[in-house]
Short mmCIF file of C-alpha atoms in Angstrom, two decimals:
data_model
loop_
_atom_site.label_atom_id
_atom_site.label_comp_id
_atom_site.label_asym_id
_atom_site.label_seq_id
_atom_site.Cartn_x
_atom_site.Cartn_y
_atom_site.Cartn_z
CA MET M 493 -46.82 17.07 -6.92
CA VAL M 494 -46.85 17.36 -3.86
CA LEU M 495 -43.22 14.98 -1.88
CA LYS M 496 -44.64 12.17 -0.15
CA ARG M 497 -43.30 10.42 2.86
CA ASP M 498 -42.25 7.54 0.86
CA ALA M 499 -39.92 9.24 -1.28
CA VAL M 500 -37.28 8.03 1.16
CA SER M 501 -37.92 4.18 0.72
CA LEU M 502 -35.48 2.24 -0.52
CA ASP M 503 -37.84 -0.50 -1.07
CA GLY M 504 -36.73 -2.74 -4.38
CA ARG M 505 -33.60 -1.50 -4.73
CA VAL M 506 -30.22 -3.43 -5.32
CA ALA M 507 -27.70 -1.60 -3.33
CA VAL M 508 -24.00 -2.43 -3.63
CA VAL M 509 -21.92 -0.85 -0.61
CA THR M 510 -17.66 -1.29 -1.18
CA GLY M 511 -15.78 -1.48 1.23
CA GLY M 512 -18.52 -2.19 3.73
CA GLY M 513 -17.64 -4.17 5.82
CA ALA M 514 -16.73 -1.73 8.42
CA GLY M 515 -16.42 2.39 8.97
CA ILE M 516 -18.58 4.66 5.92
CA GLY M 517 -19.13 1.80 4.43
CA ARG M 518 -21.08 -0.09 6.99
CA GLY M 519 -22.93 2.71 8.05
CA ILE M 520 -24.28 2.54 4.67
CA ALA M 521 -24.61 -0.53 4.25
CA LEU M 522 -26.77 -1.31 7.63
CA ALA M 523 -28.98 2.83 6.79
CA PHE M 524 -29.74 0.68 3.14
CA ALA M 525 -31.08 -1.97 4.75
CA GLU M 526 -32.87 0.22 7.64
CA PHE M 527 -34.60 1.72 4.29
CA GLY M 528 -35.18 -1.28 2.46
CA ALA M 529 -32.53 -1.65 0.44
CA LYS M 530 -31.20 -5.53 -0.41
CA VAL M 531 -27.64 -5.14 0.52
CA ALA M 532 -24.84 -6.32 -1.26
CA VAL M 533 -20.90 -5.76 1.24
CA TRP M 534 -18.55 -6.01 -1.50
CA GLU M 535 -15.87 -6.28 1.27
CA LYS M 536 -12.34 -7.27 0.67
CA ASN M 537 -11.88 -8.41 4.83
CA PRO M 538 -13.93 -11.91 4.46
CA ASP M 539 -14.72 -11.29 8.28
CA THR M 540 -16.24 -7.62 8.39
CA ALA M 541 -17.68 -8.95 4.75
CA ALA M 542 -19.53 -11.23 7.03
CA SER M 543 -20.58 -9.67 9.70
CA ALA M 544 -22.09 -6.29 8.21
CA ALA M 545 -24.14 -8.75 5.82
CA ARG M 546 -25.65 -10.65 8.61
CA GLU M 547 -26.29 -6.94 10.47
CA SER M 548 -28.06 -5.75 7.14
CA GLY M 549 -29.73 -9.25 6.05
CA GLY M 550 -27.68 -8.83 2.91
CA LEU M 551 -25.05 -10.60 0.77
CA ALA M 552 -21.47 -10.45 1.84
CA CYS M 553 -19.00 -11.06 -1.29
CA THR M 554 -14.43 -11.16 -0.66
CA VAL M 555 -13.60 -9.18 -3.34
CA ASP M 556 -10.52 -7.19 -3.97
CA VAL M 557 -12.65 -3.68 -5.99
CA ARG M 558 -8.72 -3.26 -7.48
CA ASP M 559 -9.33 -6.13 -9.73
CA GLU M 560 -11.27 -7.14 -12.49
CA GLU M 561 -11.96 -10.42 -12.60
CA GLN M 562 -12.74 -10.39 -8.13
CA VAL M 563 -14.93 -7.33 -9.14
CA ASP M 564 -16.73 -9.25 -12.23
CA ALA M 565 -17.35 -12.06 -9.81
CA ALA M 566 -18.96 -10.06 -7.41
CA LEU M 567 -21.41 -8.58 -9.74
CA ALA M 568 -22.42 -12.01 -10.87
CA GLU M 569 -23.25 -13.21 -7.61
CA THR M 570 -24.91 -10.14 -6.67
CA VAL M 571 -26.97 -9.90 -9.90
CA GLU M 572 -28.02 -14.06 -9.34
CA THR M 573 -28.57 -13.80 -5.49
CA LEU M 574 -30.14 -10.18 -5.07
CA GLY M 575 -30.41 -8.75 -8.76
CA VAL M 576 -29.70 -5.92 -10.95
CA PRO M 577 -28.07 -3.03 -8.39
CA THR M 578 -29.46 -0.27 -8.51
CA VAL M 579 -27.56 1.36 -6.33
CA LEU M 580 -23.81 1.41 -6.06
CA VAL M 581 -22.02 3.21 -3.47
CA ASN M 582 -17.65 3.13 -3.95
CA ASN M 583 -16.73 4.15 -0.93
CA ALA M 584 -13.43 1.32 -0.88
CA GLY M 585 -10.20 3.18 -0.32
CA GLY M 586 -7.14 3.47 1.88
CA VAL M 587 -4.10 5.47 2.72
CA PHE M 588 -0.90 5.99 4.28
CA TRP M 589 1.29 9.23 4.77
CA SER M 590 3.73 9.35 1.70
CA GLY M 591 5.62 12.89 1.55
CA LEU M 592 6.03 14.30 -2.09
CA LEU M 593 10.07 13.77 -1.88
CA ASP M 594 9.57 10.07 -0.99
CA THR M 595 6.77 9.19 -2.90
CA THR M 596 7.98 6.06 -4.84
CA PRO M 597 6.11 5.30 -8.48
CA LYS M 598 4.86 2.15 -6.96
CA GLY M 599 3.73 4.01 -3.92
CA TRP M 600 2.45 6.11 -5.63
CA ASP M 601 0.61 3.39 -7.66
CA THR M 602 -1.06 1.60 -5.24
CA LEU M 603 -2.58 4.72 -3.58
CA ILE M 604 -4.56 5.82 -6.88
CA ARG M 605 -5.43 1.97 -7.95
CA SER M 606 -7.07 1.92 -4.39
CA ASN M 607 -8.72 5.36 -4.20
CA LEU M 608 -9.09 5.46 -8.06
CA THR M 609 -9.35 3.24 -10.16
CA HIS M 610 -11.72 0.50 -8.96
CA VAL M 611 -14.18 3.98 -8.55
CA LEU M 612 -13.83 3.81 -12.30
CA LEU M 613 -14.18 0.09 -12.55
CA CYS M 614 -16.78 -0.36 -9.96
CA THR M 615 -18.95 2.11 -11.76
CA GLN M 616 -18.28 0.83 -15.61
CA ARG M 617 -19.21 -2.61 -14.25
CA VAL M 618 -22.62 -1.86 -12.51
CA ALA M 619 -23.41 0.80 -14.84
CA LYS M 620 -23.67 -1.14 -17.48
CA ALA M 621 -25.29 -4.07 -15.72
CA MET M 622 -28.06 -0.83 -14.50
CA VAL M 623 -27.92 0.19 -19.01
CA ASP M 624 -29.13 -2.63 -19.98
CA ALA M 625 -31.46 -3.45 -17.14
CA GLN M 626 -32.80 -0.33 -18.59
CA ARG M 627 -34.01 0.92 -14.33
CA GLY M 628 -31.73 3.83 -14.61
CA GLY M 629 -29.82 4.41 -10.84
CA SER M 630 -27.69 6.10 -8.29
CA ILE M 631 -24.09 5.85 -7.58
CA ILE M 632 -22.17 7.10 -4.90
CA ASN M 633 -18.63 8.00 -5.01
CA VAL M 634 -16.67 8.33 -1.43
CA THR M 635 -14.25 11.74 -1.52
CA SER M 636 -12.95 13.41 0.63
CA ILE M 637 -12.32 17.74 2.33
CA GLU M 638 -9.08 15.79 1.10
CA GLY M 639 -9.81 16.30 -2.70
CA PHE M 640 -10.52 20.05 -2.48
CA ARG M 641 -7.90 21.12 -0.08
CA ALA M 642 -3.76 20.96 -0.05
CA ALA M 643 -2.91 17.78 2.24
CA PRO M 644 0.89 18.11 3.18
CA GLY M 645 2.42 14.38 3.28
CA TYR M 646 -0.30 12.74 1.15
CA ALA M 647 -0.35 13.92 -2.67
CA ALA M 648 -1.31 11.26 -3.85
CA TYR M 649 -4.31 10.31 -1.60
CA ALA M 650 -5.48 14.03 -1.94
CA ALA M 651 -5.12 13.78 -6.08
CA ALA M 652 -6.96 10.79 -5.82
CA LYS M 653 -9.59 11.97 -3.87
CA ALA M 654 -9.62 15.07 -6.60
CA GLY M 655 -9.79 12.95 -9.58
CA VAL M 656 -12.46 11.31 -7.83
CA VAL M 657 -14.60 14.63 -7.67
CA ASN M 658 -13.95 15.19 -11.74
CA PHE M 659 -14.95 11.76 -12.44
CA THR M 660 -18.20 12.25 -10.75
CA LYS M 661 -19.25 15.03 -12.28
CA THR M 662 -18.14 13.79 -15.80
CA ALA M 663 -19.70 10.10 -15.57
CA ALA M 664 -22.84 11.87 -14.29
CA LEU M 665 -23.25 13.85 -17.76
CA GLU M 666 -22.29 10.54 -19.99
CA LEU M 667 -24.60 8.37 -17.46
CA ALA M 668 -28.20 10.65 -17.47
CA PRO M 669 -29.57 9.77 -20.34
CA HIS M 670 -30.00 6.72 -19.01
CA GLY M 671 -31.32 7.81 -15.77
CA ILE M 672 -28.41 6.77 -13.74
CA ARG M 673 -27.90 10.05 -11.51
CA VAL M 674 -23.37 10.55 -10.14
CA ASN M 675 -22.79 12.35 -7.13
CA GLY M 676 -20.21 12.46 -4.71
CA LEU M 677 -19.88 12.63 -0.56
CA ALA M 678 -16.97 14.22 0.96
CA PRO M 679 -16.40 13.73 4.60
CA ASP M 680 -14.02 15.82 6.94
CA VAL M 681 -13.09 13.77 10.20
CA THR M 682 -15.76 10.43 11.30
CA MET M 683 -15.42 8.72 14.18
CA THR M 684 -15.63 4.96 12.88
CA GLU M 685 -14.52 2.19 15.13
CA GLY M 686 -11.23 2.24 13.93
CA LEU M 687 -10.53 6.02 14.31
CA ALA M 688 -12.05 5.25 18.13
CA GLN M 689 -9.70 2.73 19.11
CA MET M 690 -6.61 4.33 17.39
CA SER M 691 -7.68 8.05 18.47
CA GLN M 692 -5.60 9.45 22.23
CA PRO M 693 -7.29 11.00 25.25
CA GLY M 694 -8.87 14.17 24.26
CA TRP M 695 -8.84 13.61 21.17
CA GLU M 696 -12.03 14.07 19.72
CA GLU M 697 -13.01 17.28 21.77
CA ARG M 698 -9.66 19.10 19.82
CA THR M 699 -10.17 18.39 16.81
CA GLY M 700 -13.77 19.31 17.51
CA GLN M 701 -12.17 22.53 17.93
CA MET M 702 -11.40 22.60 13.87
CA ILE M 703 -14.91 22.24 12.54
CA PRO M 704 -17.51 25.16 12.57
CA MET M 705 -20.08 22.19 14.68
CA GLY M 706 -17.39 21.96 17.32
CA ARG M 707 -17.44 18.08 16.83
CA VAL M 708 -16.02 15.37 15.03
CA GLY M 709 -18.45 13.49 12.70
CA HIS M 710 -20.90 10.30 12.91
CA VAL M 711 -21.00 7.53 10.36
CA ASP M 712 -24.82 7.87 9.89
CA GLU M 713 -24.64 11.36 9.43
CA MET M 714 -22.53 10.20 6.20
CA ALA M 715 -25.28 7.51 5.86
CA GLY M 716 -27.53 10.03 5.83
CA ALA M 717 -26.86 11.75 2.51
CA ALA M 718 -26.51 8.31 1.03
CA VAL M 719 -30.01 7.75 1.89
CA PHE M 720 -31.09 10.55 0.54
CA LEU M 721 -28.71 10.76 -2.99
CA ALA M 722 -30.00 7.21 -3.49
CA SER M 723 -33.40 7.53 -2.56
CA ASP M 724 -36.21 9.32 -5.15
CA LEU M 725 -35.89 12.27 -2.75
CA GLY M 726 -32.63 12.78 -4.93
CA ALA M 727 -34.19 12.41 -7.84
CA TYR M 728 -33.04 15.75 -9.84
CA VAL M 729 -29.63 15.50 -8.71
CA THR M 730 -26.63 15.15 -10.23
CA GLY M 731 -23.60 15.68 -10.66
CA GLN M 732 -22.54 17.20 -7.17
CA THR M 733 -20.08 16.30 -4.23
CA LEU M 734 -22.31 17.61 -0.85
CA HIS M 735 -19.88 18.54 1.99
CA VAL M 736 -20.39 16.37 4.96
CA ASP M 737 -18.21 17.71 6.87
CA GLY M 738 -19.97 20.11 9.81
CA GLY M 739 -18.76 22.90 8.41
CA THR M 740 -15.19 22.27 7.46
CA ALA M 741 -15.05 22.85 3.59
CA ALA M 742 -17.07 26.00 4.31
CA ALA M 743 -14.38 27.39 7.08
CA ALA M 744 -11.06 27.27 4.88
CA GLY M 745 -9.18 27.56 7.81
CA TRP M 746 -11.30 29.09 10.28
CA TYR M 747 -11.21 27.66 13.51
CA HIS M 748 -12.70 27.99 16.73
CA HIS M 749 -9.53 28.96 19.65
CA PRO M 750 -9.89 26.88 22.43
CA ASP M 751 -9.36 29.58 25.03
CA GLY M 752 -12.34 31.03 24.11
CA GLY M 753 -14.50 29.76 21.54
CA GLN M 754 -13.77 32.92 18.70
CA TYR M 755 -12.84 31.77 15.18
CA VAL M 756 -9.61 33.00 14.17
CA LEU M 757 -7.52 31.96 11.05
CA GLY M 758 -4.04 30.18 11.66
CA PRO M 759 -1.74 30.20 14.84
CA ALA M 760 -3.14 32.52 17.25
#
């Protein structure tokens, strides 16, 4: 069999992107639309949901994906308007600093629910719809490099993202008999509109020195990996997490010295 160029097409597919109103989620939603998918943007901010849906020609669903009833309602609206999803991107999430000695049970639960529990909830609901429709599908979970390395001050967030990695493996095995693939994407620093607004002058250049490729990532680079996993190009890939991080995970602490650019490990 010779690989055909239309293997990358998403024509006829219905894709749900959680947290699709901004940042990485928005980039993925727009890329899916560009490659032919009908896109449902599941986003708790009604304004950004509507904006992303207009730009992608898709459906805006205002939904807090941590809430079971809201997820069920969003899925019903998506099925009625666009059809049964064949692609799901679990991208929604959030983070705040929470030192280990100061983390409260409430703060811990908030971060776990925001970054892990909703992955189970949305995967379960959408996967059931896929199974009932007997069409198979692709589920993509956005984790983080922090799910693979220590993250001082962010223990709950890192634990949740590590949970997404193992959940991805386990879900891949359970859903494989139904023709549903489950994979993950693990970004490092990715330039989003929010990050651009908060960053100080020179921040991007300094941060790039910590990345082997010498620069921060772009949402379109995450979106490209998502298109690969959603399309027939990734038809035999499941249970994997792709590091879309410019080589940071592979570097494991090595970085470009700011003076000469040579690789160093630790303080220099």
